[in-house]
PDB file of C-alpha atoms in Angstrom:
ATOM      1  CA  MET R   1    -146.525 197.266 -13.865  1.00 47.00           C
ATOM      2  CA  SER R   2    -149.605 195.516 -15.260  1.00 54.00           C
ATOM      3  CA  SER R   3    -147.373 192.827 -16.778  1.00 60.00           C
ATOM      4  CA  GLY R   4    -145.686 192.257 -13.422  1.00 62.00           C
ATOM      5  CA  ARG R   5    -149.038 192.115 -11.636  1.00 70.00           C
ATOM      6  CA  GLY R   6    -150.299 189.644 -14.228  1.00 68.00           C
ATOM      7  CA  ARG R   7    -147.344 187.327 -13.670  1.00 76.00           C
ATOM      8  CA  PHE R   8    -147.785 187.600  -9.904  1.00 74.00           C
ATOM      9  CA  ALA R   9    -151.484 186.775 -10.188  1.00 76.00           C
ATOM     10  CA  ALA R  10    -150.698 183.814 -12.435  1.00 76.00           C
ATOM     11  CA  THR R  11    -148.157 182.587  -9.881  1.00 75.00           C
ATOM     12  CA  LEU R  12    -150.743 182.799  -7.107  1.00 76.00           C
ATOM     13  CA  ARG R  13    -153.250 180.842  -9.186  1.00 77.00           C
ATOM     14  CA  ALA R  14    -150.651 178.159  -9.859  1.00 75.00           C
ATOM     15  CA  LEU R  15    -149.512 177.954  -6.234  1.00 77.00           C
ATOM     16  CA  PRO R  16    -152.110 175.345  -5.149  1.00 80.00           C
ATOM     17  CA  TRP R  17    -150.843 173.083  -7.923  1.00 82.00           C
ATOM     18  CA  ILE R  18    -147.104 173.590  -7.494  1.00 80.00           C
ATOM     19  CA  GLY R  19    -147.252 174.046  -3.713  1.00 78.00           C
ATOM     20  CA  PRO R  20    -146.985 170.292  -2.867  1.00 83.00           C
ATOM     21  CA  VAL R  21    -144.007 169.975  -5.210  1.00 82.00           C
ATOM     22  CA  LEU R  22    -142.285 172.950  -3.570  1.00 80.00           C
ATOM     23  CA  VAL R  23    -142.885 171.443  -0.133  1.00 85.00           C
ATOM     24  CA  LEU R  24    -141.456 168.119  -1.323  1.00 83.00           C
ATOM     25  CA  ILE R  25    -138.374 169.822  -2.784  1.00 79.00           C
ATOM     26  CA  ALA R  26    -137.893 171.785   0.425  1.00 80.00           C
ATOM     27  CA  GLY R  27    -138.161 168.643   2.556  1.00 83.00           C
ATOM     28  CA  VAL R  28    -136.167 166.242   0.387  1.00 79.00           C
ATOM     29  CA  VAL R  29    -133.558 168.561  -1.168  1.00 78.00           C
ATOM     30  CA  ALA R  30    -133.306 171.984   0.464  1.00 83.00           C
ATOM     31  CA  PHE R  31    -133.440 170.910   4.132  1.00 86.00           C
ATOM     32  CA  PRO R  32    -130.907 168.031   3.840  1.00 84.00           C
ATOM     33  CA  ALA R  33    -128.535 170.254   1.846  1.00 84.00           C
ATOM     34  CA  GLY R  34    -128.844 173.063   4.381  1.00 88.00           C
ATOM     35  CA  TYR R  35    -128.417 170.683   7.311  1.00 87.00           C
ATOM     36  CA  MET R  36    -125.333 169.173   5.641  1.00 86.00           C
ATOM     37  CA  ALA R  37    -123.818 172.641   5.224  1.00 88.00           C
ATOM     38  CA  TRP R  38    -124.590 173.479   8.864  1.00 90.00           C
ATOM     39  CA  THR R  39    -123.102 170.166  10.056  1.00 88.00           C
ATOM     40  CA  SER R  40    -119.865 170.926   8.188  1.00 89.00           C
ATOM     41  CA  THR R  41    -119.316 173.882  10.535  1.00 90.00           C
ATOM     42  CA  ARG R  42    -119.847 171.891  13.744  1.00 89.00           C
ATOM     43  CA  ASP R  43    -117.413 170.015  15.985  1.00 89.00           C
ATOM     44  CA  LEU R  44    -118.721 166.440  16.106  1.00 85.00           C
ATOM     45  CA  ASN R  45    -117.277 163.457  17.905  1.00 82.00           C
ATOM     46  CA  ALA R  46    -117.070 159.952  16.421  1.00 79.00           C
ATOM     47  CA  TYR R  47    -120.696 159.299  17.430  1.00 77.00           C
ATOM     48  CA  GLY R  48    -122.042 162.486  15.874  1.00 76.00           C
ATOM     49  CA  GLN R  49    -122.481 164.357  19.160  1.00 81.00           C
ATOM     50  CA  ASP R  50    -122.348 168.115  18.614  1.00 83.00           C
ATOM     51  CA  ARG R  51    -119.684 169.774  20.756  1.00 87.00           C
ATOM     52  CA  GLY R  52    -120.164 173.293  19.408  1.00 88.00           C
ATOM     53  CA  SER R  53    -119.132 175.440  16.505  1.00 87.00           C
ATOM     54  CA  ALA R  54    -115.985 174.554  14.537  1.00 85.00           C
ATOM     55  CA  GLY R  55    -116.094 177.393  12.042  1.00 87.00           C
ATOM     56  CA  PHE R  56    -114.119 176.378   8.958  1.00 89.00           C
ATOM     57  CA  ASP R  57    -111.790 173.986  10.809  1.00 90.00           C
ATOM     58  CA  ASN R  58    -113.402 170.962   9.160  1.00 90.00           C
ATOM     59  CA  PHE R  59    -112.609 172.368   5.731  1.00 91.00           C
ATOM     60  CA  ARG R  60    -109.043 173.128   6.807  1.00 90.00           C
ATOM     61  CA  ARG R  61    -108.590 169.517   7.971  1.00 88.00           C
ATOM     62  CA  LEU R  62    -110.066 168.346   4.700  1.00 87.00           C
ATOM     63  CA  PHE R  63    -107.565 170.312   2.630  1.00 89.00           C
ATOM     64  CA  ASP R  64    -104.764 169.063   4.875  1.00 87.00           C
ATOM     65  CA  ILE R  65    -105.297 165.546   3.479  1.00 85.00           C
ATOM     66  CA  GLU R  66    -102.260 164.949   1.270  1.00 85.00           C
ATOM     67  CA  GLU R  67    -104.140 162.769  -1.214  1.00 86.00           C
ATOM     68  CA  LEU R  68    -107.004 165.247  -1.727  1.00 88.00           C
ATOM     69  CA  GLY R  69    -105.537 166.485  -5.017  1.00 89.00           C
ATOM     70  CA  SER R  70    -105.313 162.960  -6.423  1.00 90.00           C
ATOM     71  CA  VAL R  71    -108.826 162.191  -5.145  1.00 90.00           C
ATOM     72  CA  LEU R  72    -110.189 165.217  -7.021  1.00 91.00           C
ATOM     73  CA  ALA R  73    -108.279 164.101 -10.141  1.00 91.00           C
ATOM     74  CA  HIS R  74    -109.710 160.576  -9.801  1.00 90.00           C
ATOM     75  CA  THR R  75    -113.190 162.074  -9.495  1.00 91.00           C
ATOM     76  CA  LEU R  76    -112.753 164.129 -12.653  1.00 90.00           C
ATOM     77  CA  VAL R  77    -111.446 161.139 -14.637  1.00 92.00           C
ATOM     78  CA  TRP R  78    -114.177 158.920 -13.220  1.00 93.00           C
ATOM     79  CA  VAL R  79    -117.050 161.272 -14.105  1.00 91.00           C
ATOM     80  CA  VAL R  80    -115.752 162.272 -17.554  1.00 92.00           C
ATOM     81  CA  ALA R  81    -114.874 158.705 -18.581  1.00 94.00           C
ATOM     82  CA  VAL R  82    -118.129 157.165 -17.395  1.00 94.00           C
ATOM     83  CA  VAL R  83    -120.374 159.882 -18.829  1.00 93.00           C
ATOM     84  CA  VAL R  84    -118.625 160.406 -22.179  1.00 94.00           C
ATOM     85  CA  ILE R  85    -118.042 156.734 -23.039  1.00 95.00           C
ATOM     86  CA  THR R  86    -121.560 155.819 -21.897  1.00 95.00           C
ATOM     87  CA  LEU R  87    -123.068 158.518 -24.125  1.00 93.00           C
ATOM     88  CA  VAL R  88    -121.042 157.440 -27.172  1.00 93.00           C
ATOM     89  CA  LEU R  89    -121.842 153.733 -26.792  1.00 94.00           C
ATOM     90  CA  SER R  90    -125.483 154.415 -25.958  1.00 94.00           C
ATOM     91  CA  ALA R  91    -125.906 156.668 -28.997  1.00 92.00           C
ATOM     92  CA  GLY R  92    -124.672 153.896 -31.274  1.00 91.00           C
ATOM     93  CA  LEU R  93    -126.794 151.274 -29.524  1.00 92.00           C
ATOM     94  CA  ALA R  94    -129.895 153.477 -29.660  1.00 92.00           C
ATOM     95  CA  GLN R  95    -129.324 154.017 -33.381  1.00 90.00           C
ATOM     96  CA  PHE R  96    -129.197 150.237 -33.836  1.00 90.00           C
ATOM     97  CA  LEU R  97    -132.307 149.607 -31.718  1.00 90.00           C
ATOM     98  CA  ASN R  98    -134.192 152.212 -33.719  1.00 87.00           C
ATOM     99  CA  LYS R  99    -133.876 149.982 -36.792  1.00 86.00           C
ATOM    100  CA  ASP R 100    -136.534 147.423 -37.697  1.00 84.00           C
ATOM    101  CA  PHE R 101    -135.076 143.906 -37.431  1.00 84.00           C
ATOM    102  CA  PRO R 102    -136.315 140.480 -36.272  1.00 88.00           C
ATOM    103  CA  GLY R 103    -136.177 140.060 -32.493  1.00 86.00           C
ATOM    104  CA  ARG R 104    -135.885 143.785 -31.814  1.00 84.00           C
ATOM    105  CA  THR R 105    -138.317 143.624 -28.872  1.00 86.00           C
ATOM    106  CA  ALA R 106    -136.337 140.832 -27.194  1.00 89.00           C
ATOM    107  CA  VAL R 107    -133.076 142.736 -27.661  1.00 86.00           C
ATOM    108  CA  ARG R 108    -134.613 145.890 -26.212  1.00 86.00           C
ATOM    109  CA  LEU R 109    -135.798 143.960 -23.157  1.00 87.00           C
ATOM    110  CA  ALA R 110    -132.383 142.319 -22.731  1.00 87.00           C
ATOM    111  CA  ILE R 111    -130.730 145.754 -22.670  1.00 86.00           C
ATOM    112  CA  LEU R 112    -132.731 146.580 -19.522  1.00 86.00           C
ATOM    113  CA  VAL R 113    -131.285 143.736 -17.431  1.00 85.00           C
ATOM    114  CA  PRO R 114    -128.124 145.522 -16.162  1.00 84.00           C
ATOM    115  CA  TRP R 115    -130.207 148.557 -15.201  1.00 82.00           C
ATOM    116  CA  ALA R 116    -132.929 146.521 -13.461  1.00 83.00           C
ATOM    117  CA  ALA R 117    -130.500 144.371 -11.468  1.00 85.00           C
ATOM    118  CA  SER R 118    -129.014 145.454  -8.147  1.00 86.00           C
ATOM    119  CA  VAL R 119    -125.879 147.544  -8.655  1.00 89.00           C
ATOM    120  CA  VAL R 120    -124.170 145.853  -5.697  1.00 89.00           C
ATOM    121  CA  MET R 121    -125.054 142.409  -7.074  1.00 90.00           C
ATOM    122  CA  THR R 122    -123.785 143.283 -10.566  1.00 90.00           C
ATOM    123  CA  THR R 123    -120.568 144.760  -9.183  1.00 92.00           C
ATOM    124  CA  GLY R 124    -120.097 141.737  -6.925  1.00 91.00           C
ATOM    125  CA  ILE R 125    -120.330 139.419  -9.933  1.00 91.00           C
ATOM    126  CA  PHE R 126    -117.601 141.363 -11.738  1.00 91.00           C
ATOM    127  CA  ALA R 127    -115.433 141.359  -8.611  1.00 90.00           C
ATOM    128  CA  TYR R 128    -115.842 137.592  -8.241  1.00 90.00           C
ATOM    129  CA  MET R 129    -115.094 137.006 -11.961  1.00 91.00           C
ATOM    130  CA  LEU R 130    -111.859 138.982 -11.645  1.00 89.00           C
ATOM    131  CA  ASP R 131    -110.696 137.364  -8.408  1.00 88.00           C
ATOM    132  CA  PRO R 132    -107.034 136.291  -8.909  1.00 86.00           C
ATOM    133  CA  ASP R 133    -107.581 132.875  -7.299  1.00 84.00           C
ATOM    134  CA  VAL R 134    -111.110 131.689  -8.202  1.00 84.00           C
ATOM    135  CA  GLY R 135    -112.369 134.216 -10.764  1.00 87.00           C
ATOM    136  CA  ILE R 136    -113.565 132.708 -14.052  1.00 90.00           C
ATOM    137  CA  ALA R 137    -112.170 135.631 -16.064  1.00 89.00           C
ATOM    138  CA  ASN R 138    -108.721 135.224 -14.517  1.00 87.00           C
ATOM    139  CA  ARG R 139    -108.904 131.457 -15.048  1.00 88.00           C
ATOM    140  CA  PHE R 140    -109.727 132.004 -18.725  1.00 90.00           C
ATOM    141  CA  LEU R 141    -106.771 134.361 -19.178  1.00 89.00           C
ATOM    142  CA  VAL R 142    -104.434 131.864 -17.509  1.00 89.00           C
ATOM    143  CA  ASP R 143    -105.778 128.858 -19.463  1.00 88.00           C
ATOM    144  CA  THR R 144    -105.389 130.689 -22.778  1.00 89.00           C
ATOM    145  CA  GLY R 145    -101.810 131.644 -21.933  1.00 86.00           C
ATOM    146  CA  LEU R 146    -102.450 135.405 -21.780  1.00 87.00           C
ATOM    147  CA  LEU R 147    -101.402 135.430 -18.122  1.00 84.00           C
ATOM    148  CA  ASP R 148     -98.944 133.239 -16.233  1.00 85.00           C
ATOM    149  CA  LYS R 149    -101.026 133.489 -13.079  1.00 86.00           C
ATOM    150  CA  GLY R 150    -104.157 135.226 -11.837  1.00 84.00           C
ATOM    151  CA  PHE R 151    -103.897 139.008 -11.770  1.00 88.00           C
ATOM    152  CA  GLY R 152    -105.430 141.107  -8.977  1.00 85.00           C
ATOM    153  CA  PHE R 153    -107.512 143.447 -11.150  1.00 87.00           C
ATOM    154  CA  THR R 154    -109.366 144.748  -8.101  1.00 86.00           C
ATOM    155  CA  LYS R 155    -106.409 144.640  -5.714  1.00 86.00           C
ATOM    156  CA  GLN R 156    -104.406 147.518  -7.196  1.00 86.00           C
ATOM    157  CA  PRO R 157    -105.594 151.148  -7.552  1.00 87.00           C
ATOM    158  CA  GLY R 158    -105.099 151.597 -11.309  1.00 88.00           C
ATOM    159  CA  PRO R 159    -106.683 148.376 -12.606  1.00 90.00           C
ATOM    160  CA  ALA R 160    -109.460 148.500  -9.998  1.00 91.00           C
ATOM    161  CA  PHE R 161    -110.345 152.021 -11.081  1.00 90.00           C
ATOM    162  CA  VAL R 162    -110.493 150.977 -14.745  1.00 92.00           C
ATOM    163  CA  VAL R 163    -112.711 148.006 -13.866  1.00 93.00           C
ATOM    164  CA  ALA R 164    -114.983 150.315 -11.859  1.00 93.00           C
ATOM    165  CA  ILE R 165    -115.351 152.606 -14.893  1.00 94.00           C
ATOM    166  CA  GLY R 166    -116.297 149.598 -17.019  1.00 93.00           C
ATOM    167  CA  VAL R 167    -118.920 148.427 -14.516  1.00 94.00           C
ATOM    168  CA  ALA R 168    -120.358 151.934 -14.199  1.00 93.00           C
ATOM    169  CA  MET R 169    -120.706 152.107 -17.983  1.00 94.00           C
ATOM    170  CA  PHE R 170    -122.311 148.650 -18.034  1.00 93.00           C
ATOM    171  CA  VAL R 171    -125.062 149.663 -15.593  1.00 92.00           C
ATOM    172  CA  SER R 172    -125.535 153.161 -17.084  1.00 92.00           C
ATOM    173  CA  ILE R 173    -125.880 152.234 -20.749  1.00 93.00           C
ATOM    174  CA  PRO R 174    -129.469 150.862 -20.544  1.00 92.00           C
ATOM    175  CA  PHE R 175    -131.001 154.075 -19.146  1.00 92.00           C
ATOM    176  CA  THR R 176    -128.935 156.285 -21.449  1.00 94.00           C
ATOM    177  CA  THR R 177    -129.767 154.154 -24.480  1.00 94.00           C
ATOM    178  CA  TYR R 178    -133.503 154.304 -23.827  1.00 92.00           C
ATOM    179  CA  THR R 179    -133.364 158.060 -23.252  1.00 92.00           C
ATOM    180  CA  ILE R 180    -131.601 158.609 -26.587  1.00 92.00           C
ATOM    181  CA  LEU R 181    -133.879 156.058 -28.279  1.00 92.00           C
ATOM    182  CA  ALA R 182    -136.912 158.036 -27.118  1.00 90.00           C
ATOM    183  CA  GLY R 183    -135.334 161.125 -28.662  1.00 89.00           C
ATOM    184  CA  LEU R 184    -134.708 159.268 -31.938  1.00 88.00           C
ATOM    185  CA  GLN R 185    -138.296 158.084 -32.154  1.00 86.00           C
ATOM    186  CA  SER R 186    -139.569 161.644 -31.721  1.00 85.00           C
ATOM    187  CA  ILE R 187    -137.684 162.821 -34.844  1.00 81.00           C
ATOM    188  CA  PRO R 188    -139.909 162.916 -37.958  1.00 81.00           C
ATOM    189  CA  GLY R 189    -138.752 160.459 -40.598  1.00 74.00           C
ATOM    190  CA  ASP R 190    -139.043 163.004 -43.388  1.00 75.00           C
ATOM    191  CA  ILE R 191    -136.015 164.885 -41.975  1.00 76.00           C
ATOM    192  CA  ASP R 192    -133.708 161.971 -42.733  1.00 73.00           C
ATOM    193  CA  GLU R 193    -135.440 161.405 -46.066  1.00 74.00           C
ATOM    194  CA  ALA R 194    -134.851 165.035 -47.023  1.00 79.00           C
ATOM    195  CA  GLY R 195    -131.159 164.564 -46.280  1.00 76.00           C
ATOM    196  CA  ARG R 196    -131.067 161.501 -48.544  1.00 78.00           C
ATOM    197  CA  VAL R 197    -132.704 163.441 -51.351  1.00 74.00           C
ATOM    198  CA  ASP R 198    -130.094 166.194 -50.982  1.00 74.00           C
ATOM    199  CA  GLY R 199    -127.338 163.603 -51.326  1.00 75.00           C
ATOM    200  CA  ALA R 200    -126.074 163.662 -47.727  1.00 74.00           C
ATOM    201  CA  GLY R 201    -124.242 160.572 -46.533  1.00 78.00           C
ATOM    202  CA  ALA R 202    -125.163 158.566 -43.422  1.00 78.00           C
ATOM    203  CA  TRP R 203    -122.652 160.380 -41.174  1.00 80.00           C
ATOM    204  CA  GLN R 204    -123.651 163.797 -42.550  1.00 80.00           C
ATOM    205  CA  ARG R 205    -127.324 163.077 -41.932  1.00 80.00           C
ATOM    206  CA  TYR R 206    -126.614 161.945 -38.391  1.00 81.00           C
ATOM    207  CA  ARG R 207    -124.311 164.844 -37.553  1.00 79.00           C
ATOM    208  CA  TYR R 208    -126.271 167.704 -39.096  1.00 80.00           C
ATOM    209  CA  LEU R 209    -129.874 166.453 -38.952  1.00 79.00           C
ATOM    210  CA  THR R 210    -130.278 163.782 -36.271  1.00 82.00           C
ATOM    211  CA  LEU R 211    -127.781 164.889 -33.617  1.00 84.00           C
ATOM    212  CA  PRO R 212    -129.170 168.449 -33.218  1.00 84.00           C
ATOM    213  CA  GLN R 213    -132.620 166.939 -32.629  1.00 86.00           C
ATOM    214  CA  LEU R 214    -131.169 164.651 -29.968  1.00 86.00           C
ATOM    215  CA  ARG R 215    -129.649 167.441 -27.885  1.00 86.00           C
ATOM    216  CA  PRO R 216    -132.552 167.667 -25.389  1.00 86.00           C
ATOM    217  CA  ALA R 217    -132.523 163.893 -24.772  1.00 88.00           C
ATOM    218  CA  MET R 218    -128.741 163.775 -24.507  1.00 89.00           C
ATOM    219  CA  ALA R 219    -128.731 166.766 -22.152  1.00 88.00           C
ATOM    220  CA  VAL R 220    -131.094 164.941 -19.775  1.00 88.00           C
ATOM    221  CA  ALA R 221    -129.054 161.735 -19.998  1.00 90.00           C
ATOM    222  CA  THR R 222    -125.792 163.616 -19.384  1.00 90.00           C
ATOM    223  CA  VAL R 223    -127.014 165.484 -16.305  1.00 88.00           C
ATOM    224  CA  ILE R 224    -128.461 162.328 -14.726  1.00 90.00           C
ATOM    225  CA  ASN R 225    -125.305 160.347 -15.513  1.00 91.00           C
ATOM    226  CA  ILE R 226    -123.127 163.070 -13.969  1.00 90.00           C
ATOM    227  CA  ILE R 227    -125.164 162.904 -10.759  1.00 88.00           C
ATOM    228  CA  ASN R 228    -125.110 159.087 -10.751  1.00 88.00           C
ATOM    229  CA  ALA R 229    -121.357 158.968 -11.387  1.00 88.00           C
ATOM    230  CA  PHE R 230    -120.620 161.360  -8.522  1.00 84.00           C
ATOM    231  CA  ASN R 231    -122.826 159.391  -6.149  1.00 81.00           C
ATOM    232  CA  SER R 232    -121.853 155.899  -7.308  1.00 83.00           C
ATOM    233  CA  LEU R 233    -120.636 154.571  -3.972  1.00 87.00           C
ATOM    234  CA  PRO R 234    -121.707 150.888  -4.391  1.00 89.00           C
ATOM    235  CA  ILE R 235    -119.523 150.232  -7.457  1.00 91.00           C
ATOM    236  CA  LEU R 236    -116.416 151.918  -6.087  1.00 90.00           C
ATOM    237  CA  GLN R 237    -116.882 150.554  -2.586  1.00 88.00           C
ATOM    238  CA  VAL R 238    -117.135 146.955  -3.784  1.00 89.00           C
ATOM    239  CA  LEU R 239    -114.219 147.200  -6.239  1.00 89.00           C
ATOM    240  CA  THR R 240    -111.835 149.651  -4.565  1.00 86.00           C
ATOM    241  CA  GLY R 241    -113.038 149.882  -0.949  1.00 80.00           C
ATOM    242  CA  SER R 242    -110.546 147.315   0.374  1.00 79.00           C
ATOM    243  CA  ILE R 243    -107.523 149.144  -1.102  1.00 82.00           C
ATOM    244  CA  ALA R 244    -105.635 150.869   1.689  1.00 77.00           C
ATOM    245  CA  GLY R 245    -105.344 154.649   1.822  1.00 77.00           C
ATOM    246  CA  PHE R 246    -106.975 157.018  -0.658  1.00 81.00           C
ATOM    247  CA  SER R 247    -105.063 155.978  -3.810  1.00 82.00           C
ATOM    248  CA  ALA R 248    -108.198 154.681  -5.564  1.00 84.00           C
ATOM    249  CA  ASP R 249    -110.788 157.022  -4.087  1.00 87.00           C
ATOM    250  CA  THR R 250    -113.143 159.629  -5.476  1.00 89.00           C
ATOM    251  CA  THR R 251    -114.786 162.332  -3.386  1.00 89.00           C
ATOM    252  CA  THR R 252    -117.703 159.995  -2.638  1.00 89.00           C
ATOM    253  CA  THR R 253    -115.623 157.088  -1.338  1.00 89.00           C
ATOM    254  CA  LEU R 254    -113.385 159.516   0.560  1.00 88.00           C
ATOM    255  CA  THR R 255    -116.464 160.764   2.409  1.00 88.00           C
ATOM    256  CA  PHE R 256    -117.398 157.180   3.251  1.00 87.00           C
ATOM    257  CA  LYS R 257    -113.906 156.368   4.535  1.00 86.00           C
ATOM    258  CA  LEU R 258    -113.767 159.506   6.658  1.00 86.00           C
ATOM    259  CA  ILE R 259    -116.894 158.294   8.454  1.00 84.00           C
ATOM    260  CA  ARG R 260    -116.354 154.533   8.630  1.00 80.00           C
ATOM    261  CA  GLN R 261    -112.592 154.261   9.008  1.00 75.00           C
ATOM    262  CA  ASN R 262    -111.425 157.566  10.434  1.00 75.00           C
ATOM    263  CA  GLN R 263    -114.649 158.375  12.342  1.00 81.00           C
ATOM    264  CA  GLN R 264    -114.381 162.012  11.271  1.00 84.00           C
ATOM    265  CA  VAL R 265    -118.054 162.803  10.865  1.00 86.00           C
ATOM    266  CA  ASP R 266    -117.554 166.570  10.739  1.00 87.00           C
ATOM    267  CA  THR R 267    -114.753 166.386   8.146  1.00 88.00           C
ATOM    268  CA  ALA R 268    -116.913 164.020   6.097  1.00 88.00           C
ATOM    269  CA  ALA R 269    -119.689 166.624   6.203  1.00 89.00           C
ATOM    270  CA  ALA R 270    -117.242 169.205   4.823  1.00 90.00           C
ATOM    271  CA  MET R 271    -116.325 166.727   2.057  1.00 90.00           C
ATOM    272  CA  SER R 272    -120.033 166.309   1.286  1.00 89.00           C
ATOM    273  CA  VAL R 273    -120.422 170.072   0.900  1.00 90.00           C
ATOM    274  CA  LEU R 274    -117.418 170.190  -1.427  1.00 89.00           C
ATOM    275  CA  ASN R 275    -118.822 167.270  -3.418  1.00 88.00           C
ATOM    276  CA  PHE R 276    -122.200 168.998  -3.716  1.00 87.00           C
ATOM    277  CA  VAL R 277    -120.562 172.206  -4.937  1.00 88.00           C
ATOM    278  CA  LEU R 278    -118.540 170.260  -7.521  1.00 87.00           C
ATOM    279  CA  ILE R 279    -121.646 168.514  -8.855  1.00 86.00           C
ATOM    280  CA  MET R 280    -123.646 171.742  -9.134  1.00 86.00           C
ATOM    281  CA  THR R 281    -120.716 173.571 -10.764  1.00 87.00           C
ATOM    282  CA  ILE R 282    -120.196 170.902 -13.417  1.00 84.00           C
ATOM    283  CA  ILE R 283    -123.910 170.675 -14.193  1.00 83.00           C
ATOM    284  CA  ALA R 284    -124.239 174.477 -14.351  1.00 84.00           C
ATOM    285  CA  ILE R 285    -121.325 174.687 -16.780  1.00 83.00           C
ATOM    286  CA  TYR R 286    -122.742 171.894 -18.912  1.00 78.00           C
ATOM    287  CA  VAL R 287    -126.239 173.390 -19.034  1.00 76.00           C
ATOM    288  CA  ARG R 288    -124.758 176.788 -19.843  1.00 77.00           C
ATOM    289  CA  VAL R 289    -122.505 175.575 -22.649  1.00 72.00           C
ATOM    290  CA  ILE R 290    -124.592 172.756 -24.148  1.00 67.00           C
ATOM    291  CA  ARG R 291    -128.099 174.109 -24.553  1.00 60.00           C
ATOM    292  CA  PRO R 292    -130.960 172.043 -25.957  1.00 48.00           C
ATOM    293  CA  ALA R 293    -131.883 172.981 -29.512  1.00 44.00           C
ATOM    294  CA  GLY R 294    -134.198 175.973 -29.721  1.00 46.00           C
ATOM    295  CA  GLU R 295    -133.450 177.197 -26.207  1.00 49.00           C
ATOM    296  CA  GLU R 296    -132.724 180.903 -26.129  1.00 45.00           C
ATOM    297  CA  THR R 297    -130.254 182.616 -23.863  1.00 42.00           C
ATOM    298  CA  ARG R 298    -132.095 184.675 -21.301  1.00 43.00           C
TER     299      ARG R 298
END
């Protein structure tokens, strides 16, 4: 009992300090999420006017969409590809940037450019480069004889989706690289030196000594990249938004199309709830399975 009272008293003493944060979380996260869930059960017209309760009809209409299965599959491929490939490339790049070489500061600053630039602007540049008629990338492929004529990389679902994954990786690598680099710089140098003394090779030292120390940094980078990938509307909208139907959509772009093209605000709200549940489920599984080093199961 005394232990419980002590924890309660400590919580009360901390309340003035954490209270503003709790209010902010309630206003920015909890209320919008709750309102979204409530909206998904309402009957809304194209202008968002509430016409009463709809129960679970919005979810039924959502699951009546024939392409929903392929949209969910696209979402899974999109998130896994962007997050995994970004982590692998960023880990290698961070390892390189952790070395001491001439011009390292300039290279580190250059890495930040894709992250600092507007995502829409960056995606627009890629879309223009790949335009089948005036794109410089298509012109290069035609002039070098690799293509007979310009190819519509962003005009067909498959190629456009692959290009979108590449752009998402391009804009995600800077943040992920710096997160992993911060983790690398927090590792004492004598750990690697001890591995050298014991005769471990470079890969063995990285796998068994460095990588376990990087788990907290990589866990943070993974969770943030998962959230960003799920919510990456600008990239997909610019590159795949003009493709008819839902053949190149993820759950995020499907939500957008339900509102803008189909004017189904209530069904879009149901899609938002489903998207939110998917994000939280994937993150919960990841945090449960991949625990930072030293974290104990409670």
